[in-house]
Tab-separated table of C-alpha atoms and ligand atoms in Angstrom:
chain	number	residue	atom	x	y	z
A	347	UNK	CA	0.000	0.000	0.000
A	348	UNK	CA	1.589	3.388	-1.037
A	349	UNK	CA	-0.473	6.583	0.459
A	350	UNK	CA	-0.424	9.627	-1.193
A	351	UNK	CA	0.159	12.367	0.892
A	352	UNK	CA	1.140	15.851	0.525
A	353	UNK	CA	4.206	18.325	1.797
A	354	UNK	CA	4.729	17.569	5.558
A	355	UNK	CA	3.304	20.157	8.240
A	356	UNK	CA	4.557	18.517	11.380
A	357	UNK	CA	2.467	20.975	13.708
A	358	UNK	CA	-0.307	18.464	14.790
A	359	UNK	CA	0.046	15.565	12.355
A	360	UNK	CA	-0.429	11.909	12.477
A	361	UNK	CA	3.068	9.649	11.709
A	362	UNK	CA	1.327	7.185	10.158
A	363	UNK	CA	3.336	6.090	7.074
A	364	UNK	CA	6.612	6.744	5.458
A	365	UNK	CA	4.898	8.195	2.237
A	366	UNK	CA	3.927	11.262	4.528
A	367	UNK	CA	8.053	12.334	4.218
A	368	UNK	CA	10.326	14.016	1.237
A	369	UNK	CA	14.254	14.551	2.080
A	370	UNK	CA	13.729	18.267	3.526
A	371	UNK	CA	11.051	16.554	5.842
A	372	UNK	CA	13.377	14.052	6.789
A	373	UNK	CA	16.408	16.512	6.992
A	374	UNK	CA	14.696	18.707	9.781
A	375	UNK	CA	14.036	15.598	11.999
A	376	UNK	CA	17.393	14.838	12.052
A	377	UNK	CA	18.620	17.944	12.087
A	378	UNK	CA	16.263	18.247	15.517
A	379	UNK	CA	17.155	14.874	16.925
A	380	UNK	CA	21.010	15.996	16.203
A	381	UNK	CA	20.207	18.968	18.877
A	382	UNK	CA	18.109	16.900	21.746
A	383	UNK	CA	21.660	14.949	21.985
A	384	UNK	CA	22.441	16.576	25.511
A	385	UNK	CA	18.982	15.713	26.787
A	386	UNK	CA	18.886	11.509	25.307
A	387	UNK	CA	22.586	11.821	26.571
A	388	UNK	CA	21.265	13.413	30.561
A	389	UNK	CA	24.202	16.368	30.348
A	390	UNK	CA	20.448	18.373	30.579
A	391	UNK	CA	17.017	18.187	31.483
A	392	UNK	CA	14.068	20.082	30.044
A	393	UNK	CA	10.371	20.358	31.375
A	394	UNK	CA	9.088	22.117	27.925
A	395	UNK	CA	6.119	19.060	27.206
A	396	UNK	CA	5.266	19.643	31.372
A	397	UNK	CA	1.930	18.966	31.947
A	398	UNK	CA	1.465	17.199	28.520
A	399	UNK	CA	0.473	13.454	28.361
A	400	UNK	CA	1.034	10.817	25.733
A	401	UNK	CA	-0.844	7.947	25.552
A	402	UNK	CA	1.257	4.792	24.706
A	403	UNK	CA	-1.162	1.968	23.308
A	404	UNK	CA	0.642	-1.326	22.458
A	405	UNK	CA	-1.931	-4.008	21.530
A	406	UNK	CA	1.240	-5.958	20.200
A	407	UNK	CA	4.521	-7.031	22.163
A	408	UNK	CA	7.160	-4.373	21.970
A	409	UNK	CA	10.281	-3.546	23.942
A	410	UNK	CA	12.070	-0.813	21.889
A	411	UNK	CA	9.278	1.426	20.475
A	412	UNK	CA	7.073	1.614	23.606
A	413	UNK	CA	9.902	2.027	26.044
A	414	UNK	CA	11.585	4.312	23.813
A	415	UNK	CA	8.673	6.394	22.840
A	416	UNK	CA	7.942	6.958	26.737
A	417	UNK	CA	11.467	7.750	27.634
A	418	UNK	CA	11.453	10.458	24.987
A	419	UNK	CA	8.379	11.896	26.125
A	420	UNK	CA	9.631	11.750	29.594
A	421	UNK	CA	12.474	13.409	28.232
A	422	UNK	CA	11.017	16.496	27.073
A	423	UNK	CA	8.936	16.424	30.511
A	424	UNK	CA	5.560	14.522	29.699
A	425	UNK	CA	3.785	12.496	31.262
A	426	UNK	CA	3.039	8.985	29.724
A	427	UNK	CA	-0.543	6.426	30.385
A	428	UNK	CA	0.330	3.525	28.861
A	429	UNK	CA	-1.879	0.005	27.755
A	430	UNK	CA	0.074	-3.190	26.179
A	431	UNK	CA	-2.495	-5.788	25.308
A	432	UNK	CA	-6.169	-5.658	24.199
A	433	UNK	CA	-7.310	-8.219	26.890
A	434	UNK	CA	-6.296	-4.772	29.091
A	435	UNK	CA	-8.393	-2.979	27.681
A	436	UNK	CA	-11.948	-2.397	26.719
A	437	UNK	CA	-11.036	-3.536	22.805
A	438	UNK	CA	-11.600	-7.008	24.253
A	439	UNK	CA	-15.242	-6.425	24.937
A	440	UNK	CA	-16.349	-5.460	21.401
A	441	UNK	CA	-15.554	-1.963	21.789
A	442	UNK	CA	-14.636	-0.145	18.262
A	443	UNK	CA	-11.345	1.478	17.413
A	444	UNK	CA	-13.365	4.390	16.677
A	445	UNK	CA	-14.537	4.654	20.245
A	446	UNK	CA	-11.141	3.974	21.806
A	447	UNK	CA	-9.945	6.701	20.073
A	448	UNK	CA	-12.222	9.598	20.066
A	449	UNK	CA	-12.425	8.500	24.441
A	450	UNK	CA	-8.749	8.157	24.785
A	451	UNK	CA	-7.882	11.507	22.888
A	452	UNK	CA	-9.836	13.165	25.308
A	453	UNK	CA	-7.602	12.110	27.897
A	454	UNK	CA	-4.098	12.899	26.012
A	455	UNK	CA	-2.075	15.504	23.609
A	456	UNK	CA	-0.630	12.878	21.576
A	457	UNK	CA	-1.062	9.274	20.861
A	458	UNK	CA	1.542	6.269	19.986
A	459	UNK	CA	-0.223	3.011	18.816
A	460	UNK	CA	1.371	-0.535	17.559
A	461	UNK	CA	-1.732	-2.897	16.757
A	462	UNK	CA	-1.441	-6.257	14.662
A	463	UNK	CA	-3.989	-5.305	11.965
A	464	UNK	CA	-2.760	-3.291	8.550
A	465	UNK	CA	-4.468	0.368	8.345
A	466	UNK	CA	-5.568	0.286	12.288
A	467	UNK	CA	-3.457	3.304	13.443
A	468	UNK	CA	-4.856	4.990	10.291
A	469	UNK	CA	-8.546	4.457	11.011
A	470	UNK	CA	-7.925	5.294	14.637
A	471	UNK	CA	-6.005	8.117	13.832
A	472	UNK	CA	-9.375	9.386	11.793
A	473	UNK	CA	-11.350	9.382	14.758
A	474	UNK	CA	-8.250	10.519	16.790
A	475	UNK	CA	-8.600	14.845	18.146
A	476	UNK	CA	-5.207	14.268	18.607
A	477	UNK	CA	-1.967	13.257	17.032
A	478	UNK	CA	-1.252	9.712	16.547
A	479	UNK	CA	1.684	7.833	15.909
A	480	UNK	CA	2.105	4.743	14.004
A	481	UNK	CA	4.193	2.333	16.319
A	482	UNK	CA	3.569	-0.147	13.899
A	483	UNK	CA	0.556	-1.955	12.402
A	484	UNK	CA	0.511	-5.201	11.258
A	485	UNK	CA	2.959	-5.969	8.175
A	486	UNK	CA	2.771	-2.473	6.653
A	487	UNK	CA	5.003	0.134	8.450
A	488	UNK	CA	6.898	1.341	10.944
A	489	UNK	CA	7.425	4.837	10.223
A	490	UNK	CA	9.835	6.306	13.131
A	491	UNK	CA	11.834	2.847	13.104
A	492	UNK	CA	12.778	3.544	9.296
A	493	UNK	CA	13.619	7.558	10.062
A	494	UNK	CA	15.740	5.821	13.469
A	495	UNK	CA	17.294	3.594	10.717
A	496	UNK	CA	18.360	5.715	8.181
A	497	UNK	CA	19.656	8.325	10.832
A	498	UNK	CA	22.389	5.518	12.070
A	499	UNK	CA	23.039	4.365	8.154
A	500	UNK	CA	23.704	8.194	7.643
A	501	UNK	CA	25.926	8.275	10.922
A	502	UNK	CA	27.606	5.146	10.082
A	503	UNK	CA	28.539	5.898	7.070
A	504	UNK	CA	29.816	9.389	7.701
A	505	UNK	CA	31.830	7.540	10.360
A	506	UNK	CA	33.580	5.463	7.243
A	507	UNK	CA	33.728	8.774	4.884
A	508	UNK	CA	31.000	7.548	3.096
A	509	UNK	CA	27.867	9.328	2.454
A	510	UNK	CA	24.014	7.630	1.697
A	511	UNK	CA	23.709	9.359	-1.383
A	512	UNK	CA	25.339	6.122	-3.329
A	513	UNK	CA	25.086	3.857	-0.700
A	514	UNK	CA	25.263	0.084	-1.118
A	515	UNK	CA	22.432	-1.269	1.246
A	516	UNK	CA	21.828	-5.124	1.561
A	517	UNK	CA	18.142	-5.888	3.669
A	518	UNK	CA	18.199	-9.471	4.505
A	519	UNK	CA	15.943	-11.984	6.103
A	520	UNK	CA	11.716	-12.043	6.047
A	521	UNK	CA	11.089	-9.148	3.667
A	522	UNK	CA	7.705	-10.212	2.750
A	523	UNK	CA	6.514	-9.609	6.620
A	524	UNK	CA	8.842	-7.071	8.309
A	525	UNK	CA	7.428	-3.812	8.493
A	526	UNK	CA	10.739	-2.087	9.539
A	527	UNK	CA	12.079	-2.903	6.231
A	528	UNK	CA	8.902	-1.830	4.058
A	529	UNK	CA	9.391	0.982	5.633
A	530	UNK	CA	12.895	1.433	5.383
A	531	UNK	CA	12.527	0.395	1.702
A	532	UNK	CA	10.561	3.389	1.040
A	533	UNK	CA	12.837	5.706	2.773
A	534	UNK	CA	15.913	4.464	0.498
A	535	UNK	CA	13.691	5.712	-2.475
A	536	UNK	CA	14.238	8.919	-1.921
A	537	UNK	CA	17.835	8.733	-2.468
A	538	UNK	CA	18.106	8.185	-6.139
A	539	UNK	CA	21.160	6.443	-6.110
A	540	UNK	CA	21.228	4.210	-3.308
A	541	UNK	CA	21.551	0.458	-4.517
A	542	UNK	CA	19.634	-2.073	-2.783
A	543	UNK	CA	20.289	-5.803	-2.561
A	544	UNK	CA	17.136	-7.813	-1.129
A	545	UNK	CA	18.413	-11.011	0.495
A	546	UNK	CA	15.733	-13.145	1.503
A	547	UNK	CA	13.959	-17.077	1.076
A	548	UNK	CA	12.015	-16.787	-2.004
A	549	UNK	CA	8.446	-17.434	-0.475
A	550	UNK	CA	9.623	-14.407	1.493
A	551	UNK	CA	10.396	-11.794	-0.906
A	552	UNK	CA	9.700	-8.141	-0.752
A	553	UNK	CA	5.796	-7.431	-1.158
A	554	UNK	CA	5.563	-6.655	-5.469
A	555	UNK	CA	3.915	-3.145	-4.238
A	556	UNK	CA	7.511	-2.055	-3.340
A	557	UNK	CA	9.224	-3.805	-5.550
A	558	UNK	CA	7.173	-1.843	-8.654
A	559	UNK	CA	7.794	1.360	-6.379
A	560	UNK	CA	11.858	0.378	-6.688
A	561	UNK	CA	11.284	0.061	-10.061
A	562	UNK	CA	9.233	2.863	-11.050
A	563	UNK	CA	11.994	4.712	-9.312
A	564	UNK	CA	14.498	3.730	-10.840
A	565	UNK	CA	16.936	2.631	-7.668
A	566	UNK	CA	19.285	-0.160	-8.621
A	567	UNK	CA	18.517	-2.748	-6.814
A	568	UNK	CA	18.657	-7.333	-7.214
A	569	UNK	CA	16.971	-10.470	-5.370
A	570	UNK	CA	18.399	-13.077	-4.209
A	571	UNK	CA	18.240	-16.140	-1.978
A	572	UNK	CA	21.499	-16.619	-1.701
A	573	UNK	CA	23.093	-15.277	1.784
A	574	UNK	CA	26.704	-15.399	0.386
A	575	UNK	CA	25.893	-13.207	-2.750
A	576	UNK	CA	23.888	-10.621	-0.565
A	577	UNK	CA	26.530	-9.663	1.805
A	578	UNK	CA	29.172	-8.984	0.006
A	579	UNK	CA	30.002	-5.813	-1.443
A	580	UNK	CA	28.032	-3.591	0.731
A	581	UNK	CA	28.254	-0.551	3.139
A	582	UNK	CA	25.390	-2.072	5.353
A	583	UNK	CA	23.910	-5.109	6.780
A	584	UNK	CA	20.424	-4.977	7.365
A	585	UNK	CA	19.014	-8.293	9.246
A	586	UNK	CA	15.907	-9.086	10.196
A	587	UNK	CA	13.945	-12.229	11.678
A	588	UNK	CA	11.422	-14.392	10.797
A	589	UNK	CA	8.065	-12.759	11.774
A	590	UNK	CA	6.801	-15.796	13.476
A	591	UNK	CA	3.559	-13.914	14.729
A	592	UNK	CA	2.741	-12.943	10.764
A	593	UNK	CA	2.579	-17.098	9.861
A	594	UNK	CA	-0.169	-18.840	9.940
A	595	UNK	CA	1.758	-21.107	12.045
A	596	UNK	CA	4.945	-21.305	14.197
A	597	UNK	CA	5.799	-24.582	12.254
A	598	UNK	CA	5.107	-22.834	9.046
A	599	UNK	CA	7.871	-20.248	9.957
A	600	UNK	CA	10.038	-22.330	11.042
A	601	UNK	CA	10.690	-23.456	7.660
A	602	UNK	CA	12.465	-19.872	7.216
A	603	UNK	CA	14.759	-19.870	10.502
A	604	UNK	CA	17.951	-20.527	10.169
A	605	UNK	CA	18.506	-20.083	6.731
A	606	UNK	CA	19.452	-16.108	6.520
A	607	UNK	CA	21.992	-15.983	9.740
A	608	UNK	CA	25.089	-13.929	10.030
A	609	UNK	CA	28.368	-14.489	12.326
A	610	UNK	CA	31.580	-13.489	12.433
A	611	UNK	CA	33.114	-16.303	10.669
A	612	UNK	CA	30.706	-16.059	7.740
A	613	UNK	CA	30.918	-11.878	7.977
A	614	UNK	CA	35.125	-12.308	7.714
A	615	UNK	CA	35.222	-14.337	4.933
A	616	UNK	CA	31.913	-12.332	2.556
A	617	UNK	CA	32.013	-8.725	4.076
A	618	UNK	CA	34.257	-5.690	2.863
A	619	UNK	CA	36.185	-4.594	5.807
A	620	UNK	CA	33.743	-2.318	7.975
A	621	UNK	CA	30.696	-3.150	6.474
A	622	UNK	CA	27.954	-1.971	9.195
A	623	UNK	CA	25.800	-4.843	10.335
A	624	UNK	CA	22.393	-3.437	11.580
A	625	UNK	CA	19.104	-4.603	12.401
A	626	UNK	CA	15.559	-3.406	14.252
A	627	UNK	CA	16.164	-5.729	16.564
A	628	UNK	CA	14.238	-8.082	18.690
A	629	UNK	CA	17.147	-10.176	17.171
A	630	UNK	CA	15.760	-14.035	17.067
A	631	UNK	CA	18.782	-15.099	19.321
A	632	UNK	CA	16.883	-18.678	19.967
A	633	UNK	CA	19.810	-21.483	18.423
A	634	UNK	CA	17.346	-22.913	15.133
A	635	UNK	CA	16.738	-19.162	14.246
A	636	UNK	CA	19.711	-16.811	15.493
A	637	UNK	CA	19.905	-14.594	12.169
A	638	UNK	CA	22.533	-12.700	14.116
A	639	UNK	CA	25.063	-14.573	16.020
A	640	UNK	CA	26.176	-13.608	19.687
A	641	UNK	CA	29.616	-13.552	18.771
A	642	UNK	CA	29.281	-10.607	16.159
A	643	UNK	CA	28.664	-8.519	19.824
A	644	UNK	CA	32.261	-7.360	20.193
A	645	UNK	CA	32.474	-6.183	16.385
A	646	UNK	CA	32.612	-2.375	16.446
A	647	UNK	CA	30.599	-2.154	13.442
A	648	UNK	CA	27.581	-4.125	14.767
A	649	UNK	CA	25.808	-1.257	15.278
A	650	UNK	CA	22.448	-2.141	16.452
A	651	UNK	CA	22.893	-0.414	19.767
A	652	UNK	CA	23.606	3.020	18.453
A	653	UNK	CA	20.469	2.288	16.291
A	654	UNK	CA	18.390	1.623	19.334
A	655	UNK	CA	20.119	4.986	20.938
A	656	UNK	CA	18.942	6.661	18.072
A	657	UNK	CA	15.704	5.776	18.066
A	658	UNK	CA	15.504	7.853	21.186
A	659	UNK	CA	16.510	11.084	19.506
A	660	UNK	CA	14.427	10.627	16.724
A	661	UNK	CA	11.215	10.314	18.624
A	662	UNK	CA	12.131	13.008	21.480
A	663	UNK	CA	12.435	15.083	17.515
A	664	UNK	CA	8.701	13.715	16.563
A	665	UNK	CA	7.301	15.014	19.485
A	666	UNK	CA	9.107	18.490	19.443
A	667	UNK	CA	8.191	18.940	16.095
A	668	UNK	CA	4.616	17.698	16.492
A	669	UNK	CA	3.493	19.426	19.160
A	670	UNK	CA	5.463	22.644	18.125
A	671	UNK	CA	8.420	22.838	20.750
A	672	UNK	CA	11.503	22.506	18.619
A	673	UNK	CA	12.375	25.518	19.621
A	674	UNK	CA	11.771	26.227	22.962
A	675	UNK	CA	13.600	23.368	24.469
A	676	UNK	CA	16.679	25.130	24.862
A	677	UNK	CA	15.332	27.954	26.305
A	678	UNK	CA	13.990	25.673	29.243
A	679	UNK	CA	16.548	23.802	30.136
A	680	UNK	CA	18.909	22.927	32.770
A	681	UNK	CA	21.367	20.996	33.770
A	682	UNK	CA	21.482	17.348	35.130
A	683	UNK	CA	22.017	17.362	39.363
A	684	UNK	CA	22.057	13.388	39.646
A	685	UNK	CA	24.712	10.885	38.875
A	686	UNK	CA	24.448	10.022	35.455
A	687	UNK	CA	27.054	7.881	33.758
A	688	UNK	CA	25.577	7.878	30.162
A	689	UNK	CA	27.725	9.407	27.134
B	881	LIG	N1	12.194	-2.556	16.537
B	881	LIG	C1	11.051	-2.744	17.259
B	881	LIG	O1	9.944	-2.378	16.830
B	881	LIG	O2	11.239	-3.350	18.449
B	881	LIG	P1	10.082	-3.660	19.492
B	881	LIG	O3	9.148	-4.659	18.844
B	881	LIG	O4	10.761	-4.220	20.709
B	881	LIG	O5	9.342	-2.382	19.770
């Protein structure tokens, strides 16, 4: 599904897809996550969102986006209500989404939501009188992962000399499922002349949607199944796991684990020297899937902790920009009076 949308206004929007961005979009939320670095990083504190509340609805498991979202908004002084499963809520007793959401946006400024069915956030986001977030909704997208993504591919690569506008990109693993990388896929396709290398089973290839989008587009870009072929010759890595919960069983997906794994021994002998290895993470560390190996953890270019970091920044930047702050947080802050060994 590709949405049309027009020219960003961040002031009160939904995040609900990826189509919703164009490069100068994308280059101001970096550009704002780049200066909330001393507040992620506790050298200051700010109160600007004080008194605001999000609303933090997970109806799917999540670690990463729901913690991270929260922190953020703690960050910038908010206050966050949070739900993570339907059975919690009133959902499970035939309530609509379009209830939930005109009741709950009476009780909050802004709204994150991660629910398993495609085009949820966007119909509760039409009832919503506030702004929503998509957190991610069933295989479609995950919007603020992708902008997280491409902010560390940018980072990374600047840390090699290297620069995204001709940036060799393999994605690798359960592309017909992962919503990280559909999203991430559409990013890439607004930088021309990225090439793209999608690595993957072949009953699990990249939805045709996107692959017509690549196309129509014009980025360079190949399939393949094999694992050996993918990997090589590339800036960065991007892994992903088998999205069990998409299957229509767990023995059905197991089929697929296993066969797209990285470690160091296979990333020595097929990677260019200081290719990035990345991935949205949970990582499927159980021994028949493990598409990336424990012992890539001391590799300096494993980077999917400085992603996760990132991710941080980004959405403390969604928030400032959506609810208009961006440029009052300096003006309110202060500095840190606790111990606080982070860097
Ligand atoms: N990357 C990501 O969405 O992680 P969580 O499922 O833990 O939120």
């Amino acid at each position: 599904m590709v949405l049309e949308f027009f020219a960003m206004e961040f002031l009160g929007s939904n995040i609900l897809s990826i189509d919703q961005f164009d490069r100068k979009d994308i280059d101001l939320v970096f550009k704002t996550a780049d200066s909330l670095f001393p507040f992620a990083s506790r050298q200051k504190i700010t109160r600007v969102l004080q008194g605001a509340i999000l609303s933090n609805m997970f109806f799917e498991p999540s670690t990463r986006t729901r913690i991270s979202f929260g922190s953020a908004f703690n960050m910038l002084g908010g206050e966050v209500r949070e739900t993570t499963e339907v059975e919690a809520t009133s959902l499970s007793k035939g309530e609509s989404l379009y209830d939930t959401s005109r009741v709950l946006s009476g009780y909050s400024d802004v709204i994150v939501m991660r629910h398993p069915d495609v085009g949820s956030v966007a119909e509760f986001a039409e009832a919503s009188r506030v702004p929503v977030i998509n957190g991610g909704d069933g295989d479609n997208e995950h919007p603020s992962q992708a902008l997280l993504d491409l902010f560390t591919i940018q980072k990374e690569l600047e840390s090699h000399k290297k620069d995204i506008s001709s940036a060799r990109i393999a994605l690798i693993g359960d592309l017909k499922y992962g919503r990280a990388v559909h999203s991430l896929c559409k990013i890439l396709m607004l930088y021309e002349n990225v090439s793209i290398k999608l690595v993957s089973p072949s009953k699990l290839k990249l939805p045709e949607f996107l692959v017509s989008e690549l196309q129509k587009k014009s980025i360079s870009f190949i399939e393949t199944s094999d694992i050996k072929e993918g990997i090589s010759d590339v800036d960065i890595l991007y892994m992903t796991r088998i999205q069990e919960e998409r299957f229509d069983s767990s023995s059905e997906a197991n089929k697929y684990k296993g066969l797209m794994s990285l470690n160091q021994d296979i990333y020595t002998k097929n990677c260019e020297p200081n290719t990035v290895i990345m991935h949205p993470l949970p990582r499927d560390s159980r021994a028949d899937a493990n598409e990336l190996d424990d012992d890539l953890n001391q590799n300096p270019n494993l980077a999917i902790y400085r992603q996760t970091d990132n991710g941080l920044l980004i959405r403390m930047a969604l928030f400032a920009l959506i609810l208009g702050v961006s440029d009052k947080i300096h003006e309110t802050s202060s500095s840190v009076n606790w111990f606080s060994n982070k860097s």
